[in-house]
XYZ file of C-alpha atoms in Angstrom:
652
model
C 6.742 27.004 82.761
C 9.288 29.565 83.958
C 8.795 33.310 84.130
C 10.703 34.154 80.904
C 8.685 31.656 78.843
C 5.399 33.095 80.132
C 6.477 36.631 79.246
C 7.407 35.408 75.740
C 3.955 33.885 75.092
C 2.236 37.074 76.291
C 4.309 39.210 73.926
C 3.621 36.914 70.938
C -0.150 36.997 71.625
C -0.062 40.766 71.856
C 1.742 41.051 68.511
C -0.744 38.710 66.762
C -3.795 40.533 68.142
C -2.359 43.906 67.269
C -1.509 42.836 63.690
C -5.045 41.460 63.187
C -6.647 44.702 64.373
C -4.386 46.876 62.221
C -4.846 44.725 59.013
C -8.662 44.408 59.269
C -10.185 45.684 55.943
C -12.504 48.637 55.992
C -16.181 48.490 54.914
C -15.251 50.104 51.591
C -12.590 47.450 50.897
C -15.046 44.665 51.778
C -17.600 46.069 49.311
C -14.951 46.252 46.563
C -13.948 42.602 47.098
C -17.626 41.548 46.936
C -18.076 43.338 43.595
C -14.980 41.546 42.223
C -16.274 38.107 43.228
C -19.704 38.874 41.725
C -18.107 39.810 38.382
C -16.208 36.490 38.264
C -19.395 34.564 38.909
C -21.184 36.491 36.150
C -18.441 35.669 33.621
C -18.497 31.993 34.577
C -22.285 31.866 34.301
C -22.153 33.486 30.864
C -19.532 30.974 29.702
C -21.717 28.074 30.843
C -24.709 29.526 28.965
C -22.584 29.945 25.824
C -21.367 26.334 26.058
C -24.945 25.096 26.464
C -26.078 27.247 23.563
C -23.262 25.915 21.332
C -24.055 22.310 22.246
C -27.777 22.921 21.682
C -27.019 24.470 18.272
C -24.987 21.439 17.195
C -27.600 19.049 18.551
C -30.444 20.977 16.927
C -28.571 21.093 13.619
C -28.312 17.319 13.687
C -31.986 17.002 14.637
C -32.918 19.488 11.940
C -31.233 17.335 9.295
C -32.809 14.195 10.698
C -36.186 15.911 11.083
C -36.157 17.131 7.494
C -35.382 13.603 6.322
C -38.295 12.213 8.328
C -40.547 14.878 6.806
C -41.555 16.560 10.030
C -41.484 20.144 11.274
C -42.202 19.168 14.845
C -39.551 20.390 17.244
C -38.313 17.410 19.220
C -37.070 18.347 22.669
C -34.477 16.443 24.628
C -37.138 15.484 27.196
C -39.365 13.721 24.658
C -36.806 11.946 22.447
C -37.589 8.240 22.561
C -34.566 5.959 22.648
C -34.273 2.206 22.814
C -33.644 0.936 26.304
C -34.951 4.276 27.676
C -36.179 2.489 30.773
C -32.594 1.793 31.719
C -31.218 5.209 30.758
C -31.926 8.392 32.675
C -33.249 11.251 30.542
C -30.799 13.658 32.137
C -27.891 11.378 31.229
C -29.073 11.351 27.614
C -29.400 15.135 27.610
C -25.820 15.547 28.799
C -24.304 12.906 26.534
C -26.108 14.091 23.413
C -24.416 17.477 23.714
C -20.854 16.164 23.905
C -18.942 13.784 21.690
C -18.587 10.298 23.120
C -15.560 8.185 22.227
C -15.843 4.421 22.572
C -12.767 2.184 22.237
C -12.388 -1.411 21.100
C -8.998 -2.941 21.746
C -7.122 -6.234 21.565
C -3.447 -7.232 21.520
C -2.883 -5.896 18.011
C -5.160 -2.919 17.393
C -7.091 -0.169 19.114
C -9.950 1.632 17.376
C -11.884 4.671 18.580
C -15.516 5.196 17.546
C -17.211 8.596 17.833
C -20.833 9.383 18.598
C -20.588 12.066 15.900
C -21.482 10.073 12.830
C -21.105 6.740 14.652
C -17.868 6.201 12.732
C -14.359 5.016 13.481
C -12.132 8.049 13.914
C -8.810 6.316 14.621
C -7.099 2.949 14.180
C -3.815 2.360 16.001
C -1.608 -0.643 15.218
C -0.083 -1.381 18.601
C 2.854 -3.480 17.376
C 4.183 -0.888 14.916
C 5.680 2.597 14.898
C 6.309 5.247 12.266
C 9.813 5.978 11.010
C 9.952 8.741 13.644
C 9.223 6.277 16.432
C 5.665 7.528 17.051
C 2.641 5.253 17.461
C 1.404 4.142 14.053
C -2.146 5.145 13.139
C -3.720 4.167 9.847
C -5.963 7.176 10.414
C -6.547 9.564 13.288
C -9.252 12.185 12.807
C -8.411 12.191 9.086
C -10.907 9.601 7.830
C -14.659 9.850 7.274
C -17.272 7.151 6.797
C -20.995 7.773 6.329
C -24.189 6.085 5.188
C -26.263 8.150 2.779
C -30.027 7.612 2.409
C -32.680 9.400 0.347
C -36.401 9.631 1.105
C -39.281 9.764 -1.378
C -39.152 13.564 -1.554
C -35.488 13.565 -2.538
C -34.192 14.702 0.853
C -30.815 13.146 1.698
C -29.677 12.034 5.115
C -25.935 11.687 5.652
C -25.078 9.979 8.922
C -22.005 12.165 9.356
C -24.466 14.930 10.323
C -26.244 12.800 12.918
C -25.624 12.222 16.626
C -25.248 8.578 17.646
C -25.055 7.101 21.099
C -23.968 3.842 22.631
C -27.067 1.829 23.387
C -25.716 -1.680 23.728
C -22.648 -3.490 24.909
C -24.171 -6.995 25.248
C -21.682 -7.891 27.963
C -18.915 -8.149 25.382
C -16.203 -5.527 25.669
C -15.263 -6.066 22.016
C -18.740 -5.306 20.616
C -20.432 -1.924 20.478
C -23.639 -0.660 18.839
C -23.895 2.990 17.824
C -27.504 4.102 17.289
C -28.907 7.146 15.555
C -32.404 7.497 16.992
C -35.389 9.466 15.803
C -38.048 7.423 17.548
C -38.261 4.129 19.330
C -39.059 2.323 16.087
C -37.018 4.419 13.670
C -33.249 4.247 13.942
C -29.958 3.342 12.290
C -27.476 0.997 13.965
C -23.753 0.763 13.262
C -22.515 -2.443 14.909
C -18.790 -2.998 15.503
C -17.217 -6.247 16.749
C -13.468 -6.779 17.195
C -12.142 -10.339 17.392
C -9.338 -11.127 19.864
C -5.785 -11.097 18.479
C -6.912 -10.064 14.991
C -6.873 -7.050 12.674
C -10.355 -7.772 11.317
C -13.347 -5.727 12.541
C -16.866 -6.957 11.785
C -19.084 -4.051 10.795
C -22.839 -4.262 10.173
C -25.446 -1.651 9.300
C -29.138 -2.005 10.233
C -31.768 0.508 9.096
C -34.991 -0.063 11.061
C -38.501 1.396 10.518
C -37.676 3.439 7.412
C -38.728 1.166 4.564
C -41.951 3.097 3.840
C -40.233 6.474 3.554
C -37.169 5.552 1.467
C -37.119 6.191 -2.271
C -37.354 3.244 -4.656
C -33.734 3.693 -5.777
C -32.559 3.855 -2.179
C -34.336 0.605 -1.344
C -32.437 -1.032 -4.207
C -29.039 0.179 -3.048
C -27.612 2.106 -0.123
C -24.643 4.408 -0.540
C -21.508 4.540 1.596
C -19.071 7.450 1.424
C -15.534 6.596 2.567
C -12.672 9.106 2.667
C -9.181 8.859 4.105
C -6.014 10.932 3.919
C -3.073 8.539 3.670
C -0.589 9.230 6.445
C 3.148 9.082 5.782
C 4.664 6.185 7.751
C 8.085 5.529 6.143
C 11.385 7.387 5.819
C 11.549 7.272 2.024
C 8.569 9.313 0.881
C 9.333 8.637 -2.779
C 9.494 4.869 -2.268
C 6.351 4.822 -0.101
C 4.529 6.909 -2.702
C 5.433 4.312 -5.318
C 3.519 1.579 -3.486
C 0.590 3.667 -2.201
C -2.500 2.967 -4.285
C -6.198 2.131 -4.191
C -6.710 -1.558 -4.934
C -9.892 -3.533 -5.414
C -10.985 -7.052 -6.218
C -13.666 -7.172 -8.889
C -16.636 -9.479 -8.625
C -15.308 -11.140 -11.794
C -12.166 -12.173 -9.883
C -9.915 -9.483 -11.357
C -7.489 -7.389 -9.308
C -7.052 -3.778 -10.311
C -5.435 -0.644 -8.953
C -5.464 3.106 -9.474
C -2.418 5.170 -10.349
C 0.357 5.722 -7.829
C 1.797 8.790 -9.556
C -1.106 11.041 -10.536
C -4.732 11.880 -9.716
C -7.259 9.404 -11.055
C -10.970 8.689 -10.856
C -12.454 5.360 -11.866
C -15.874 3.747 -11.909
C -16.046 -0.027 -11.623
C -19.219 -1.093 -13.470
C -18.613 -4.800 -12.821
C -18.670 -4.300 -9.035
C -16.121 -5.143 -6.347
C -15.739 -7.576 -3.469
C -13.458 -5.253 -1.515
C -11.736 -1.887 -1.789
C -8.385 -1.149 -0.152
C -6.720 2.138 0.778
C -3.092 1.013 0.813
C 0.383 2.396 1.492
C 3.692 0.509 1.302
C 3.216 -1.862 4.244
C -0.298 -1.241 5.650
C -3.858 -1.068 4.385
C -7.437 -0.222 5.333
C -9.709 -2.631 3.477
C -13.521 -2.534 3.426
C -14.911 -5.953 2.505
C -18.541 -6.559 1.562
C -20.273 -9.733 2.695
C -21.906 -9.728 -0.739
C -20.540 -7.078 -3.109
C -20.282 -3.385 -3.884
C -22.155 -2.426 -7.036
C -20.638 0.156 -9.398
C -18.216 1.777 -6.926
C -16.498 5.034 -7.847
C -12.917 5.420 -6.634
C -10.715 8.520 -6.497
C -7.081 9.115 -5.627
C -5.458 12.537 -5.369
C -1.820 13.444 -4.744
C -1.112 15.667 -1.731
C 1.760 18.079 -1.245
C 2.297 17.620 2.472
C 4.989 16.487 4.888
C 2.527 14.336 6.827
C 0.242 12.959 4.095
C 0.878 11.239 0.779
C -2.518 11.026 -0.902
C -6.230 11.558 -0.420
C -8.431 8.527 -1.112
C -12.195 8.486 -1.510
C -14.765 5.900 -2.517
C -18.498 5.975 -3.220
C -19.698 2.443 -2.555
C -23.160 1.040 -3.201
C -24.629 -2.154 -1.785
C -28.009 -3.875 -1.950
C -29.481 -4.271 1.559
C -30.975 -7.566 2.674
C -33.993 -8.079 4.931
C -33.100 -8.833 8.552
C -34.871 -9.165 11.877
C -37.764 -6.778 12.658
C -37.923 -5.924 8.968
C -34.547 -4.156 9.171
C -32.597 -3.388 6.005
C -29.153 -4.845 6.661
C -25.691 -4.584 5.141
C -22.786 -6.747 6.312
C -19.107 -5.813 6.017
C -15.668 -6.395 7.459
C -12.828 -3.940 8.001
C -9.250 -5.167 7.712
C -6.992 -2.627 9.417
C -3.475 -3.933 9.559
C -0.066 -4.821 8.108
C 0.521 -6.528 4.786
C 2.040 -9.779 6.034
C 1.808 -12.484 3.377
C 0.968 -15.541 5.489
C -1.468 -13.638 7.707
C -3.402 -12.326 4.688
C -3.303 -15.757 3.094
C -4.737 -17.208 6.324
C -8.050 -15.377 5.896
C -8.860 -17.849 3.102
C -8.080 -20.955 5.145
C -10.984 -23.375 4.934
C -12.698 -21.445 2.112
C -12.946 -23.998 -0.680
C -14.987 -21.891 -3.091
C -12.514 -19.778 -5.057
C -15.183 -17.163 -5.716
C -15.601 -16.630 -1.953
C -11.896 -16.311 -1.192
C -10.778 -12.794 -0.306
C -7.235 -13.184 -1.690
C -6.027 -10.212 0.340
C -2.451 -11.396 -0.269
C -2.803 -9.846 -3.742
C -2.359 -6.488 -1.973
C 1.348 -7.333 -1.682
C 3.044 -6.388 -4.988
C 5.091 -9.502 -5.797
C 5.424 -8.840 -9.522
C 3.736 -10.131 -12.645
C 2.447 -13.685 -12.968
C 5.744 -15.583 -13.369
C 7.603 -13.438 -10.821
C 4.723 -13.717 -8.356
C 4.762 -17.508 -8.628
C 8.505 -17.563 -7.924
C 8.004 -15.320 -4.882
C 5.009 -17.258 -3.549
C 6.424 -20.760 -3.879
C 10.169 -20.225 -3.578
C 11.408 -16.878 -2.228
C 8.829 -16.264 0.532
C 8.928 -19.835 1.990
C 12.739 -19.790 1.921
C 12.901 -16.318 3.474
C 10.330 -17.251 6.125
C 12.265 -20.426 7.031
C 15.500 -18.438 7.474
C 13.745 -15.675 9.416
C 12.290 -18.201 11.872
C 15.807 -19.181 12.923
C 16.006 -15.873 14.821
C 19.081 -14.686 12.955
C 19.747 -11.030 12.289
C 17.991 -9.923 9.115
C 21.250 -9.042 7.356
C 22.428 -12.636 7.838
C 19.077 -13.914 6.577
C 19.575 -11.987 3.325
C 23.171 -13.271 3.109
C 22.039 -16.887 3.418
C 19.184 -16.277 0.988
C 21.718 -14.977 -1.540
C 24.011 -17.990 -1.052
C 21.149 -20.486 -1.468
C 19.863 -18.760 -4.612
C 23.376 -18.737 -6.050
C 23.814 -22.445 -5.316
C 20.486 -23.274 -6.987
C 21.337 -21.377 -10.176
C 25.018 -22.416 -10.134
C 24.508 -25.038 -12.913
C 23.262 -22.261 -15.177
C 26.168 -20.057 -14.126
C 28.659 -22.848 -14.839
C 27.150 -23.539 -18.249
C 27.322 -19.854 -19.125
C 30.952 -19.693 -18.041
C 31.841 -22.830 -20.052
C 30.337 -21.227 -23.141
C 32.485 -18.141 -22.528
C 35.562 -20.346 -22.049
C 34.964 -22.107 -25.386
C 34.593 -18.786 -27.166
C 37.702 -17.493 -25.450
C 39.965 -20.409 -26.467
C 38.805 -20.066 -30.081
C 39.647 -16.339 -30.087
C 43.112 -16.803 -31.736
C 41.493 -18.707 -34.612
C 38.816 -16.034 -34.943
C 41.564 -13.372 -35.057
C 43.202 -15.272 -37.961
C 39.916 -15.241 -39.849
C 39.571 -11.500 -39.238
C 43.029 -10.968 -40.777
C 42.206 -13.295 -43.684
C 39.003 -11.424 -44.524
C 39.657 -7.788 -43.597
C 37.456 -4.794 -44.331
C 33.758 -4.166 -44.658
C 33.558 -5.566 -48.184
C 34.495 -9.031 -46.882
C 32.232 -8.910 -43.826
C 29.927 -11.651 -45.137
C 32.819 -13.973 -45.951
C 34.329 -13.316 -42.532
C 31.044 -14.046 -40.783
C 30.593 -17.243 -42.798
C 34.063 -18.421 -41.853
C 33.531 -17.709 -38.156
C 30.182 -19.540 -38.161
C 31.830 -22.479 -39.905
C 34.550 -22.538 -37.237
C 31.999 -22.544 -34.425
C 29.957 -25.244 -36.157
C 32.959 -27.508 -36.630
C 34.056 -27.035 -33.001
C 30.534 -27.630 -31.683
C 30.227 -24.185 -30.070
C 26.967 -22.250 -29.864
C 27.577 -18.509 -29.318
C 24.065 -18.174 -27.871
C 24.550 -20.863 -25.216
C 26.089 -18.325 -22.836
C 23.087 -15.996 -23.070
C 20.389 -18.617 -22.445
C 21.498 -19.466 -18.860
C 21.658 -15.757 -18.064
C 18.126 -15.276 -19.384
C 16.904 -18.209 -17.277
C 18.276 -16.458 -14.158
C 16.469 -13.199 -14.881
C 13.020 -14.241 -13.506
C 14.569 -14.912 -10.089
C 16.396 -11.576 -10.063
C 13.233 -9.708 -11.088
C 11.143 -11.615 -8.537
C 13.530 -10.482 -5.796
C 13.270 -6.921 -7.141
C 9.543 -7.103 -6.325
C 9.948 -9.010 -3.049
C 12.335 -6.828 -1.033
C 10.471 -3.468 -1.265
C 7.227 -5.153 -0.135
C 8.677 -7.341 2.653
C 7.343 -5.856 5.901
C 9.705 -8.207 7.759
C 12.568 -5.851 6.824
C 10.834 -2.847 8.353
C 12.905 -1.232 11.133
C 15.408 -4.126 11.002
C 18.995 -2.837 11.231
C 22.216 -4.290 9.853
C 25.700 -2.767 9.944
C 25.243 0.947 9.161
C 21.707 0.520 7.777
C 19.242 1.378 10.552
C 16.242 0.173 8.517
C 16.574 -2.381 5.705
C 13.144 -1.420 4.323
C 14.382 2.032 3.293
C 17.558 3.655 1.964
C 20.778 3.702 3.992
C 21.963 7.286 3.573
C 25.661 7.862 4.152
C 25.477 11.452 2.869
C 22.418 13.732 2.999
C 21.755 17.337 2.015
C 18.815 19.749 2.098
C 19.480 21.792 -1.045
C 17.541 20.801 -4.145
C 19.973 20.007 -6.958
C 18.400 19.969 -10.456
C 18.226 16.480 -12.002
C 20.287 14.965 -9.157
C 17.637 15.458 -6.442
C 14.778 14.388 -8.712
C 16.449 11.031 -9.355
C 18.610 10.357 -6.321
C 16.712 12.257 -3.669
C 18.818 14.318 -1.265
C 21.076 11.475 -0.200
C 23.541 8.795 -1.288
C 22.950 5.197 -0.202
C 26.061 3.238 0.729
C 24.804 -0.218 -0.235
C 23.712 1.219 -3.583
C 27.211 2.667 -4.101
C 28.778 -0.709 -3.267
C 26.349 -2.443 -5.623
C 27.291 -0.044 -8.439
C 31.041 -0.435 -7.911
C 30.857 -4.247 -7.926
C 28.683 -4.164 -11.061
C 31.183 -1.953 -12.889
C 34.012 -4.323 -11.891
C 32.030 -7.384 -12.942
C 31.005 -5.816 -16.273
C 34.629 -4.987 -17.119
C 35.782 -8.417 -15.974
C 33.054 -10.213 -17.932
C 33.660 -8.220 -21.120
C 37.337 -9.176 -21.045
C 36.512 -12.819 -20.290
C 33.975 -13.121 -23.116
C 35.945 -11.224 -25.785
C 35.755 -13.487 -28.863
C 37.644 -11.203 -31.204
C 34.585 -10.327 -33.286
C 33.823 -6.725 -34.023
C 31.225 -5.070 -31.801
C 28.834 -2.226 -32.435
C 30.460 1.191 -31.876
C 29.930 2.399 -28.324
C 28.682 -1.002 -27.062
C 31.562 -1.279 -24.596
C 30.811 2.105 -23.021
C 27.106 1.378 -22.985
C 27.711 -1.805 -20.982
C 29.915 0.101 -18.534
C 27.334 2.870 -18.202
C 24.434 0.555 -17.295
C 25.497 0.056 -13.626
C 25.559 3.847 -13.237
C 21.997 4.031 -14.576
C 20.927 1.410 -12.031
C 22.526 3.500 -9.287
C 20.254 6.446 -10.112
C 17.215 4.138 -10.231
C 17.889 2.181 -7.015
C 19.326 4.877 -4.739
C 15.852 5.436 -3.204
C 14.993 1.744 -2.968
C 15.263 -0.307 0.255
C 18.786 -1.022 1.426
C 17.772 -4.683 1.784
C 17.398 -4.855 -2.018
C 20.669 -3.091 -2.862
C 22.435 -5.157 -0.185
C 21.182 -8.330 -1.893
C 22.303 -7.133 -5.344
C 25.717 -6.186 -3.926
C 26.143 -9.653 -2.391
C 24.857 -11.375 -5.525
C 27.269 -9.556 -7.834
C 30.177 -10.058 -5.454
C 29.471 -13.800 -5.295
C 29.216 -13.946 -9.090
C 32.696 -12.434 -9.369
C 34.039 -14.971 -6.859
C 32.345 -17.881 -8.662
C 33.770 -16.674 -11.988
C 37.291 -16.541 -10.557
C 36.877 -20.025 -9.099
C 35.598 -21.352 -12.433
C 38.556 -19.855 -14.283
C 40.877 -21.474 -11.790
C 39.157 -24.869 -11.971
C 38.566 -25.112 -15.734
C 41.605 -26.107 -17.782
C 41.310 -24.120 -21.008
C 43.932 -26.270 -22.763
C 41.698 -29.285 -22.260
C 38.715 -27.296 -23.488
C 40.598 -26.374 -26.670
C 41.714 -29.978 -27.198
C 38.103 -31.089 -26.882
C 36.991 -28.551 -29.464
C 39.709 -29.670 -31.878
C 38.452 -33.243 -31.537
C 34.932 -32.048 -32.306
C 36.141 -30.691 -35.650
C 37.026 -34.235 -36.740
C 33.604 -35.666 -35.939
C 30.714 -35.670 -38.427
C 28.283 -32.917 -37.640
C 24.538 -33.094 -37.383
C 22.537 -30.264 -38.840
C 21.954 -28.155 -35.766
C 21.694 -24.540 -34.773
C 25.169 -23.550 -35.972
C 24.666 -25.339 -39.285
C 21.502 -23.335 -39.856
C 23.366 -20.132 -38.994
C 26.060 -21.073 -41.487
C 23.493 -21.730 -44.208
C 21.899 -18.351 -43.541
C 25.309 -16.684 -43.772
C 26.019 -18.453 -47.088
C 22.623 -17.463 -48.460
C 23.212 -13.841 -47.446
C 26.627 -13.950 -49.146
C 25.157 -15.324 -52.395
C 22.431 -12.663 -52.361
C 25.041 -9.960 -51.870
C 27.159 -11.271 -54.757
C 24.133 -11.441 -57.049
C 23.255 -7.854 -56.230
C 26.801 -6.758 -56.988
C 26.892 -8.647 -60.278
C 23.435 -7.532 -61.473
C 23.541 -4.345 -63.613
C 21.290 -1.491 -62.612
C 18.077 -0.758 -64.523
C 19.605 2.461 -65.898
C 22.579 0.591 -67.282
C 20.288 -1.939 -68.976
C 18.338 0.839 -70.705
C 21.521 2.446 -72.033
C 22.720 -0.932 -73.280
C 19.487 -1.470 -75.247
C 19.810 1.951 -76.851
């Protein structure tokens, strides 16, 4: 070390020592700092005491309710509470855990449920494979559902488990099974037992009431009561469409399937009992299924005015307990918490041969009335599922579905068009008859002549309507299928980001009277295209089927106005449905043009002229002609018959 470096170190040391001496606090400053630290410690200590007091109050409130039910005034301290498996649980651990809410999770590949020690109930159910329309994790419920067992003792005191503190007392080495126990003594307790199967949406749920048989009222021994409440969360973009399919459903013990209103508040008692009760929205449901049955359940639905919730559901469910091990009173149930996928729901009845024991959860999917449901179950859904399994984009699946349906009903379409062609080639002859019998006074003669012409030519004016009517069940079945097809959910095509909801091309926030109540605050592009093609087809079809006969006044404008009415009705419906109707109408126009190009109308007319020469059997047209002749004779008789007044004058 050289001389300059040594001098530098000496100077630095001198500066540090001098600074330390000068900055040393005085005795007065040290005392002030000590008082400040003491005040902080006092505040922290007070906060801890307040937290303990709050926890003790909540715990004591629960114990007070439980104690009153067990008909005792003895104060039970934390140190003397007897719990099952107490040998393996430290008393201090119990004291700490009983003052704070414990959350236990059960989870598999599809679902995650959280169970709280407060009430021993499920407080959330997350469907891991789905999201809301906003892209958030999808919860069927999350701190907005309540489930409680309600018991009554012989003195009329009620115990509701939502007021009680439960704790986890068993895991049995299985991560997917948990037992929540509400203890009063070692031999008096209530168990809620949850078991989640791997890769499934079904949760097994059992209730065991142990050591309470002697204190329960007679009515309570006959039936236990469950209170179930849930606020239905909004999951889809179209609130109006989701509201339309959100309902309480239940399967009666007599095999019936019923539902509560989707549009107004309703309360209903089911005296015949129920096998299961479902809180359902458009694509998802929470279903509580009894191993035996619910007796005389009372169900309530209430509309909510909220951006986040659609409805409030509640159910009072009664069940008769059975005798289990250790004399326990037991009730067995299952929770289905999941999506409404047809084949998955149908699979829960696989291997169940007894129809009475089948759950038939697939009835939760609204596929239309009996005939339409059969068409969907045995034709539309298998065909759609086969096309979907190819891995094609959903828009192409709907396109192919439309083509296949059109091919299947093409014979009916062709027959309808041939009937129109026959009527069209006879139009000049009908026009001649209209000129021969003009005016209202010759209407009956004109009608008779036209019917005679059709009969001679072998033409049935109704034959064009029958094929159209036969197509209607398929169209109406598809009207039920598309809004309930969860496969369309969040599937995009062209400009439509989600085929399970409307495809808005224009949106606004201002409420427009009448317009907003019917259309919502948007215009759907596929619905506009559907309407335009329907107007074109209606005009085209009216011209093609014009037979020259007089129509009711305003009928033409009424037919043109119908597509506009459908636009107002379907603007809020899923774009997958309006896309299908657009394709279907467009293909019908193309098929009609092809038929007009293929069919030689001169040959059709020649064939009809040949028919006039053949002897006719007494068929539909002959009967129509006879009716027209009879009506004409009746009219002539009425014209020729003098009035009663005239007869009296003549006698005088």
